[in-house]
Amino acid sequence: MTGIKIAIIGGGPGGLATLKTLREASTPETPIEACIFEAEQNIGGTFKYRSYDNAELVSSKQLTAFSDHRFPLDSPDHISLPQYVDYLQSYIDRFHLAPYIKLGHRVVDISPLDPSAHKWKHRVTFTKTDNPMQEREHESYDCSHIANATGLHVTPNLPRIPGIEHIVGDVFHSSHYKHRSQLANRRVLILGCGETAMDIAYEAIKANAQTVTMCFRTGFLSFPKVLNRFQVFGKTTGGSLPIDGLITNLFETAYVHRAIAKSRLRWFVSDFVIKRVMWFLTGTQAGCNQHVGALPNERLGRAYVFLNKSHKAMPYLNRPYKERDPILEFMGNKYLDPPEDANSDRWVDTCTFPSSVDQDGKIIFEPRPNRKDWRRLKDKDIKPDCVVYCTGYKQDFNWISPSYPTADQTNIRNIVKHDHPSIAFIGFVRPGVGAIPPIAEQQAMWWTALILNKMTIPTDPPHYHLLATKTSRIKYGVDYSAYMSTLARDFGGAPGLLELWREHGWRVLLAYCFGASFVSFYRLVGPFRSAEAPEIAKTELMMTIKRRGIAGNFFFGVVPMAFYGVVNFIAYLLELIGMIPPEENVVTMEGNAGIQKSQQIR
């Protein structure tokens, strides 16, 4: 196979990882020409252009970093957004990617070419944005493949609220929030309860906003991004371990029987345990020290939601509602808020989503008598002069030909549609706990293996989607570990335990078994084998395991390995005696459906 020419749309982490992966896969026998088209004048995407003061990654540096370009060991576990953009620039510099990045090139159309009249399959039409005073002429780039890496967070989602025009003050989407000064001395209303909403609620308190009110339809599941600040039997626990590094590989991600994966048993068991541990430590099962905003029981858990790891505002949301359980009080168990927040007399009100705004600018909240926050606020006059839509983003592909699939129509691993494998969507899934950049790198390796004929299109059903209802707005959620391991098995990057021990020794084997699904693990073997991966596993990734301590590794490592090991062994035995039928190969119509349907290949 010769003549591979690829256009990558977007200069964020997904686009950069795709460019680097493709360039390293190019050989004299199969040369690959690839370049990035980025509309802005600099790289970084959302991390640069939709960031704000004091924002930092909620995923840890260990999980977020690319497989062979790591953060310095002495850098903090959670990186600020400007630091992350600098990291992306260092990635470009190290792997000499700059000559292949076209900044200020906005793609306005992607259309198919007539194969009888052209060598290439696709035409990318773009305009140059470096000189806004110059008349923008359309130019084109013909290619054989397209990698769309524009990302999930570009076009703001702005739900319609009747009467919003009656607000006297500022109304804007969170993508336009930059500084605390925008909130100072204002009556702030925040729409949404995601991580950005929590950040802005905290920033509003610190900016001395007059009042802060957060509105949401259902609720959220709050956890700190670092597990510490617990008082157990009167003694304060230490530690600074990022929560996204706690899930182990062996028998939770690796060597999981398909019936166990399909049942989502791992998710429901961990939910059962975590809820009870959270009550024991913080007096509530709704989340970690979360006393308001609880999700309905049928949606509360790892199988359904994205963990909200922006935890700084929780002391202020809790304040009107937090009650201490007398049993836990007697035992001396509680969660310790930072002193500055614990000693404050400020709070953040919460309520249901606005149904409308009256002519006086008063918010009319959706009536929900079952919610204690609605009962508290239903008779109060809330008249904000600053409304921030923290309502996320929507996918807009109006620049792609209607004859092409869009991200919501991808039915093979949420990357390609089975009849359009030359068009990939990189970075268009969202993990419940995890990070999108390493997922994008793993997707880039998967697609590179596919277009180089190093793998075939997989036909086994996926078991990694978070469960979603038909009315859910976000239907592209995945379990990070399950998704990463599935992609690795597809392209031959999932290591076997004996293979690891023989090639890399017991330290790498131990790191893989006890570690989380770090992307470096999937470059220890297979077509994207990296000479640096073993050393990364033995040093940085082993360090994350050691930081758990003996007790942490016992409860987060040995116990789940033993339990799931027995469960998976039983499933394999049941399959051997015919009690579990073989799974048929299908093309799964995954899309972003959350709950999947299957269609037989004919």
XYZ file of C-alpha atoms in Angstrom:
602
model
C 0.000 0.000 0.000
C 1.386 3.413 -0.982
C 0.220 6.977 -1.165
C -1.209 7.803 2.269
C -1.874 11.510 2.676
C -3.734 12.639 5.776
C -5.343 15.889 6.880
C -5.671 16.303 10.653
C -8.182 18.929 11.757
C -7.360 20.573 15.082
C -4.160 21.473 16.931
C -5.103 20.338 20.421
C -3.622 17.291 22.160
C -5.642 14.863 20.004
C -4.389 16.351 16.759
C -0.790 16.526 17.968
C -0.790 12.905 19.163
C -2.291 11.800 15.846
C 0.329 13.675 13.826
C 3.191 12.265 15.862
C 1.823 8.687 15.733
C 1.345 8.826 11.961
C 4.782 10.290 11.325
C 6.479 7.583 13.389
C 4.512 4.918 11.496
C 5.697 6.193 8.109
C 8.185 3.906 6.340
C 9.897 3.993 2.929
C 7.624 1.165 1.833
C 4.485 2.935 3.077
C 5.166 6.660 3.342
C 2.637 8.753 5.240
C 2.276 12.461 4.593
C 0.304 14.177 7.338
C -0.316 17.742 8.464
C -2.494 19.585 10.961
C -4.915 22.356 10.036
C -5.484 24.607 13.047
C -7.813 27.616 12.835
C -6.164 29.546 15.671
C -2.761 31.178 15.613
C -1.409 28.851 18.308
C -1.757 25.233 19.364
C -3.539 24.124 22.526
C -7.224 24.114 21.557
C -9.594 24.254 24.515
C -6.717 24.237 27.005
C -5.537 27.589 25.632
C -8.597 29.339 24.239
C -11.283 28.311 26.718
C -9.226 28.434 29.906
C -9.481 30.837 32.844
C -7.464 32.012 35.813
C -6.651 29.365 38.445
C -7.853 26.512 36.216
C -5.933 23.277 36.411
C -6.336 19.760 35.106
C -8.548 17.558 37.257
C -6.842 14.471 35.837
C -3.377 13.683 37.169
C -0.187 14.295 35.224
C 0.568 10.555 35.383
C -2.646 9.687 33.538
C -2.838 12.747 31.275
C 0.699 12.652 29.871
C 1.406 11.096 26.496
C 3.004 7.651 26.505
C 6.580 8.693 25.759
C 6.633 12.365 26.751
C 6.168 12.665 30.490
C 5.996 15.563 32.905
C 9.024 16.115 35.150
C 8.860 13.934 38.244
C 9.083 16.977 40.522
C 6.120 18.765 38.893
C 2.808 18.832 40.800
C 0.319 16.007 40.289
C -2.223 18.389 38.783
C -0.975 20.836 36.171
C -2.337 24.320 35.486
C -3.750 24.917 32.023
C -0.930 27.299 30.956
C 1.588 24.661 32.091
C -0.247 22.059 30.028
C -0.125 24.249 26.913
C 3.630 24.636 27.500
C 3.817 20.843 27.756
C 2.100 20.499 24.381
C 4.618 22.924 22.886
C 7.462 20.856 24.316
C 5.876 17.797 22.680
C 5.966 19.600 19.339
C 9.581 20.646 19.855
C 10.812 17.247 20.980
C 9.290 15.341 18.081
C 9.870 18.069 15.468
C 6.218 18.454 14.560
C 6.136 22.222 13.834
C 6.814 21.975 10.055
C 3.687 19.847 9.710
C 1.318 22.207 11.557
C -0.549 24.848 9.535
C -1.610 27.501 12.051
C -4.242 30.022 11.045
C -5.805 27.584 8.572
C -9.541 27.277 9.207
C -11.207 24.296 7.525
C -14.548 25.335 6.015
C -15.458 22.229 4.029
C -14.545 18.568 3.650
C -16.057 16.796 0.654
C -15.511 13.588 -1.314
C -13.736 13.595 -4.667
C -14.766 11.646 -7.749
C -12.377 8.654 -7.762
C -12.517 8.456 -11.543
C -11.181 11.989 -11.905
C -8.857 12.399 -8.895
C -6.044 10.505 -7.259
C -7.257 11.313 -3.743
C -10.559 10.603 -1.994
C -11.167 13.788 0.017
C -10.816 17.539 -0.504
C -10.211 19.789 2.483
C -11.085 23.419 1.786
C -9.656 26.055 4.101
C -9.059 29.768 4.517
C -6.045 31.427 6.063
C -6.889 33.463 9.134
C -3.502 35.007 9.856
C -4.469 38.287 8.161
C -8.074 39.186 9.030
C -7.921 42.337 6.889
C -7.145 40.338 3.777
C -9.972 38.901 1.698
C -10.103 35.235 2.578
C -9.616 33.066 -0.448
C -10.444 29.393 -0.364
C -7.598 26.950 -0.841
C -7.700 23.168 -0.872
C -5.733 20.110 0.192
C -6.531 16.737 -1.360
C -5.834 13.617 0.676
C -6.632 9.956 1.208
C -7.645 10.132 4.889
C -9.147 12.602 7.362
C -8.575 12.692 11.130
C -11.004 15.056 12.833
C -9.527 16.105 16.178
C -11.446 19.332 16.770
C -12.615 17.993 20.145
C -15.727 17.998 22.284
C -15.436 21.534 23.667
C -15.743 24.043 20.842
C -19.349 25.092 20.157
C -21.139 26.293 23.325
C -24.406 24.621 24.268
C -26.881 27.340 25.252
C -30.262 25.983 26.377
C -33.120 28.390 25.776
C -34.545 30.061 28.884
C -37.637 32.194 28.197
C -37.157 35.761 29.438
C -33.364 35.570 29.795
C -33.269 38.927 27.993
C -34.771 40.502 31.121
C -31.532 39.977 33.054
C -29.957 43.366 33.715
C -26.252 42.613 33.579
C -23.960 40.113 31.885
C -25.066 36.797 30.405
C -22.308 34.635 28.911
C -21.108 31.084 28.371
C -18.303 29.742 30.562
C -15.997 29.728 27.504
C -15.977 33.542 27.877
C -15.083 33.487 31.572
C -11.449 34.463 32.155
C -10.965 36.404 35.421
C -12.454 36.768 38.899
C -13.113 40.428 38.132
C -16.049 39.298 35.955
C -17.736 38.003 39.134
C -16.675 40.537 41.761
C -19.513 42.160 43.717
C -22.113 40.558 41.440
C -25.204 38.478 42.081
C -24.013 35.398 40.225
C -26.229 32.673 38.793
C -24.425 29.585 37.470
C -26.289 27.248 35.133
C -24.926 23.716 35.381
C -23.092 21.598 37.933
C -20.074 20.211 36.074
C -16.443 20.819 36.904
C -16.369 24.255 35.272
C -19.506 25.270 37.173
C -17.892 24.180 40.438
C -14.729 26.106 39.603
C -16.653 29.277 38.807
C -18.778 28.953 41.956
C -15.582 28.820 44.014
C -14.070 31.722 42.079
C -17.223 33.773 42.660
C -16.943 33.227 46.419
C -13.282 34.255 46.334
C -14.169 37.302 44.201
C -16.563 38.482 46.948
C -19.655 38.059 44.821
C -22.746 39.300 46.648
C -24.584 36.010 46.152
C -23.829 32.806 44.289
C -26.530 30.401 43.109
C -25.925 27.201 41.135
C -28.813 25.633 39.190
C -29.017 22.115 37.774
C -31.633 19.642 36.598
C -30.546 16.371 38.205
C -27.320 16.468 40.189
C -23.685 15.420 40.240
C -21.258 12.996 41.863
C -18.496 14.870 43.654
C -15.100 13.460 44.586
C -11.837 15.261 45.301
C -9.164 14.677 42.689
C -6.808 13.742 45.537
C -7.751 11.355 48.331
C -6.754 12.981 51.602
C -8.153 15.145 54.424
C -10.090 12.314 56.089
C -10.298 11.974 59.869
C -10.817 8.339 60.895
C -11.331 7.464 64.569
C -10.008 10.914 65.399
C -6.764 10.554 63.430
C -6.141 12.570 60.264
C -5.039 10.614 57.212
C -2.252 11.973 55.048
C -1.374 11.227 51.477
C -1.795 13.028 48.187
C -2.662 10.223 45.786
C -4.672 11.242 42.683
C -7.939 9.346 42.552
C -7.609 8.463 38.856
C -4.639 6.190 39.596
C -6.445 3.858 41.992
C -8.160 1.381 39.653
C -5.909 -1.616 39.029
C -5.463 -3.498 35.756
C -5.375 -7.159 36.667
C -8.858 -8.740 36.457
C -10.538 -5.299 36.331
C -9.159 -4.298 32.915
C -6.863 -7.136 31.843
C -8.055 -10.756 31.737
C -11.719 -9.887 32.153
C -14.147 -12.480 30.808
C -16.496 -10.995 28.213
C -19.571 -12.020 30.233
C -18.249 -10.134 33.261
C -17.408 -7.124 31.101
C -20.852 -7.206 29.501
C -22.604 -7.350 32.864
C -20.734 -4.262 34.167
C -20.404 -6.236 37.393
C -17.100 -4.500 38.175
C -18.783 -1.118 38.121
C -21.754 -2.054 40.275
C -19.648 -3.858 42.885
C -17.285 -0.898 43.227
C -20.270 1.449 43.507
C -21.727 -0.657 46.317
C -18.463 -0.586 48.244
C -17.633 3.074 47.587
C -21.048 4.337 48.725
C -20.681 2.635 52.076
C -17.090 3.701 52.546
C -18.103 7.305 51.772
C -20.842 7.166 54.408
C -18.376 5.741 56.933
C -15.875 8.528 56.193
C -18.077 11.550 55.443
C -21.652 10.759 56.502
C -23.176 10.691 53.008
C -23.424 8.220 50.115
C -24.206 10.895 47.513
C -20.502 11.560 46.940
C -17.428 12.354 48.962
C -18.581 14.845 51.602
C -21.466 15.812 49.304
C -24.617 16.854 51.170
C -26.532 18.498 48.319
C -26.996 17.834 44.612
C -27.372 14.080 44.996
C -28.201 12.160 41.848
C -31.243 9.870 41.811
C -30.356 6.414 43.108
C -30.884 4.849 39.686
C -28.178 7.128 38.224
C -25.757 7.256 41.131
C -22.634 5.290 40.287
C -19.670 4.600 38.068
C -21.796 3.075 35.294
C -23.798 6.244 34.710
C -21.979 9.493 35.391
C -18.842 11.520 34.961
C -17.119 12.019 38.281
C -16.958 15.701 39.242
C -13.447 16.198 40.602
C -13.606 19.961 41.045
C -14.200 19.748 44.783
C -13.159 23.201 46.031
C -16.678 24.631 46.136
C -18.215 21.764 48.126
C -17.741 23.374 51.588
C -19.840 26.320 50.356
C -22.528 24.175 48.692
C -22.744 21.943 51.777
C -23.026 24.726 54.341
C -26.844 25.135 54.380
C -27.453 21.373 54.419
C -24.620 19.524 56.122
C -25.634 17.472 59.129
C -23.348 15.324 61.241
C -24.314 11.748 61.950
C -24.115 11.158 65.742
C -22.571 7.713 65.242
C -19.787 9.091 63.040
C -19.382 12.030 65.407
C -18.822 9.590 68.266
C -16.292 7.597 66.209
C -14.450 10.743 65.197
C -14.913 10.210 61.448
C -15.283 13.205 59.138
C -13.918 14.982 56.090
C -11.768 18.013 56.832
C -12.391 21.039 54.636
C -9.418 23.369 54.097
C -9.279 25.782 57.078
C -9.825 28.873 54.933
C -13.052 27.389 53.563
C -14.168 25.683 56.772
C -13.952 28.960 58.698
C -15.803 31.029 56.112
C -19.419 32.078 56.675
C -20.167 32.271 52.924
C -22.235 29.721 51.008
C -23.349 28.795 47.509
C -27.080 28.279 47.084
C -28.321 25.524 44.783
C -31.675 25.088 43.094
C -33.442 23.554 40.116
C -32.857 24.788 36.576
C -34.701 28.015 35.638
C -37.933 27.521 33.728
C -38.069 31.233 32.878
C -37.102 34.753 33.919
C -39.876 37.251 34.667
C -39.946 40.865 33.478
C -38.281 42.052 36.691
C -35.327 39.721 36.139
C -36.445 37.255 38.826
C -35.579 33.604 38.238
C -38.527 31.202 38.141
C -37.186 27.793 39.102
C -38.612 24.506 37.885
C -40.774 23.158 40.751
C -39.240 20.025 42.261
C -40.790 19.460 45.716
C -38.582 16.403 46.275
C -35.465 18.583 46.303
C -34.528 20.212 49.582
C -32.701 23.053 47.851
C -35.811 23.973 45.828
C -37.899 23.996 49.000
C -35.361 26.330 50.572
C -35.215 28.807 47.683
C -38.734 28.619 46.175
C -39.969 31.748 48.005
C -36.794 33.800 47.624
C -36.267 36.495 45.025
C -33.195 35.567 42.992
C -32.381 38.436 40.617
C -28.875 37.910 39.245
C -26.885 40.515 37.391
C -24.387 37.941 36.119
C -25.482 34.660 34.528
C -22.870 32.102 33.472
C -23.912 29.207 31.247
C -21.817 26.244 32.394
C -23.920 24.021 30.190
C -21.188 22.378 28.182
C -20.759 22.130 24.453
C -22.504 20.614 21.452
C -21.084 18.986 18.358
C -21.299 21.010 15.157
C -20.055 19.446 11.921
C -21.709 21.718 9.368
C -18.374 21.979 7.522
C -18.345 18.244 6.784
C -20.158 16.955 3.715
C -23.539 15.339 4.534
C -22.313 12.214 2.736
C -19.752 11.687 5.527
C -20.429 10.355 9.020
C -20.148 12.599 12.060
C -18.826 11.681 15.501
C -22.228 10.520 16.768
C -22.478 8.091 13.831
C -19.190 6.297 14.395
C -20.019 2.676 15.107
C -16.576 1.096 15.466
C -14.936 1.974 18.808
C -16.360 5.520 18.559
C -13.586 6.276 16.038
C -14.813 5.332 12.551
C -17.974 4.250 10.789
C -17.593 0.782 9.317
C -18.203 1.981 5.737
C -15.963 5.082 6.072
C -12.737 3.856 7.735
C -10.692 6.595 6.042
C -12.393 9.234 8.234
C -11.564 9.097 11.947
C -12.854 11.071 14.923
C -10.108 11.401 17.530
C -10.944 12.532 21.066
C -14.738 12.398 20.796
C -15.407 10.253 23.861
C -15.499 11.400 27.461
C -14.305 9.167 30.308
C -16.217 8.851 33.561
C -12.876 9.069 35.388
C -9.771 9.690 33.305
C -8.455 12.060 30.661
C -9.158 12.645 26.970
C -5.549 13.283 25.741
C -4.246 9.741 26.445
C -7.468 8.336 24.992
C -6.797 10.380 21.858
C -3.266 8.970 21.631
C -4.607 5.433 22.006
C -7.242 6.140 19.341
C -4.526 7.486 17.034
C -2.549 4.250 17.414
C -5.704 2.203 16.789
C -6.575 4.096 13.600
C -2.982 4.060 12.356
C -2.913 0.269 12.747
C -6.221 0.080 10.882
C -5.216 2.145 7.855
C -1.847 0.337 7.641
C -3.667 -3.017 7.574
C -2.004 -4.127 10.820
C -5.433 -4.960 12.199
C -8.919 -5.594 10.869
C -12.062 -3.779 11.859
C -13.118 -5.389 15.158
C -16.531 -7.007 15.216
C -16.898 -7.929 18.882
C -19.430 -5.906 20.903
C -18.056 -3.144 23.118
C -18.580 -3.217 26.884
C -17.126 0.129 27.827
C -19.928 2.674 27.290
C -21.362 4.407 30.323
C -25.070 3.705 30.534
C -27.316 6.521 29.354
C -31.016 7.091 28.907
C -32.606 8.204 25.652
C -33.017 11.706 27.078
C -29.386 12.073 28.201
C -27.595 14.953 26.486
C -24.173 13.306 26.670
C -24.148 9.819 25.180
C -20.459 9.453 24.426
C -19.305 8.487 27.912
C -16.920 5.577 28.386
C -15.263 3.784 31.252
C -11.653 4.872 30.817
C -9.938 1.607 31.739
C -12.313 -0.615 29.769
C -12.047 1.574 26.686
C -8.253 1.828 26.729
C -7.797 -1.912 27.144
C -10.310 -2.655 24.380
C -8.422 -0.483 21.887
C -5.118 -2.051 22.943
C -6.439 -5.571 22.414
C -7.668 -4.559 18.965
C -4.281 -3.359 17.700
C -2.139 -5.847 19.593
C -0.846 -3.561 22.338
C -2.391 -5.334 25.337
C 0.465 -7.249 26.983
C 0.225 -10.771 28.313
C 1.483 -11.361 31.844
C 4.009 -14.052 30.857
C 5.126 -11.934 27.916
C 5.757 -8.973 30.206
C 7.726 -11.026 32.705
C 9.920 -12.583 30.017
C 10.635 -9.364 28.139
C 10.711 -6.738 30.872
C 11.017 -8.443 34.259
C 8.944 -8.562 37.409
C 8.997 -4.803 38.148
C 7.243 -3.936 34.899
C 4.855 -6.854 35.406
C 4.005 -5.636 38.916
C 3.506 -2.066 37.702
C 1.132 -3.264 34.993
C -0.923 -5.452 37.342
C -1.249 -2.877 40.133
C -1.251 0.228 37.961
C -4.125 2.055 36.297
C -4.586 2.039 32.518
C -1.675 4.348 31.784
C -1.211 4.664 28.031
C 2.500 3.801 28.361
C 1.508 0.240 29.312
C 0.112 -0.311 25.830
C 3.443 0.476 24.236
C 5.372 -2.215 26.107
C 4.567 -4.714 23.336
C 2.882 -4.712 19.946
C 3.120 -2.548 16.835
C 3.701 0.700 18.749
C 6.325 -0.677 21.115
C 8.382 2.121 22.656
C 11.915 1.766 23.971
C 11.040 4.261 26.731
C 7.910 2.505 28.008
C 9.652 -0.088 30.251
C 11.656 2.569 32.062
C 8.574 4.740 32.516
C 6.742 1.747 33.990
C 9.593 0.893 36.373
C 10.056 4.459 37.623
C 7.228 6.973 37.369
C 4.330 4.516 37.172
C 5.745 2.258 39.882
C 6.058 5.378 42.035
C 2.285 5.936 41.823
C 1.774 2.417 43.185
C 4.263 2.872 46.029
C 2.529 6.102 47.046
C -0.594 4.147 47.940
C 1.263 2.541 50.820
C 0.770 -0.989 52.144
C -2.837 -0.445 53.234
C -3.756 1.324 50.001
C -2.305 -1.417 47.826
C -4.054 -4.050 49.905
C -7.514 -2.463 49.694
C -7.229 -0.969 46.189
C -5.048 -3.714 44.707
C -4.951 -7.115 46.355
C -8.609 -7.253 47.473
C -10.193 -6.347 44.102
C -7.691 -8.555 42.233
C -8.587 -11.533 44.420
C -12.329 -10.919 44.184
C -12.473 -10.282 40.434
C -9.940 -13.021 39.804
C -12.320 -15.566 41.342
C -15.316 -14.091 39.483
C -13.540 -14.211 36.114
C -12.253 -17.746 36.759
C -15.796 -18.927 37.448
C -16.974 -17.303 34.214
C -14.270 -19.089 32.212
C -15.260 -22.415 33.802
C -18.919 -21.823 32.975
C -17.983 -21.122 29.380
C -15.935 -24.342 29.190
C -18.903 -26.451 30.275
C -21.218 -24.610 27.879
C -23.264 -22.617 30.368
C -22.106 -19.359 28.780
C -22.660 -19.409 24.994
C -19.996 -18.030 22.638
C -20.435 -14.422 21.653
C -21.280 -13.760 18.025
C -19.163 -11.364 16.027
C -21.117 -8.272 15.114
C -20.579 -4.770 13.889
C -21.836 -2.859 16.890
C -23.842 0.210 16.135
C -22.159 2.002 18.988
C -22.347 5.605 17.945
C -22.533 7.593 21.138
C -25.577 5.657 22.249
C -24.436 4.615 25.720
C -26.724 1.583 25.596
C -25.681 -0.302 22.504
C -27.575 -2.123 19.809
C -25.983 -4.631 17.452
C -26.335 -5.381 13.803
C -25.175 -8.559 12.120
C -22.634 -8.235 9.306
C -24.165 -9.386 6.042
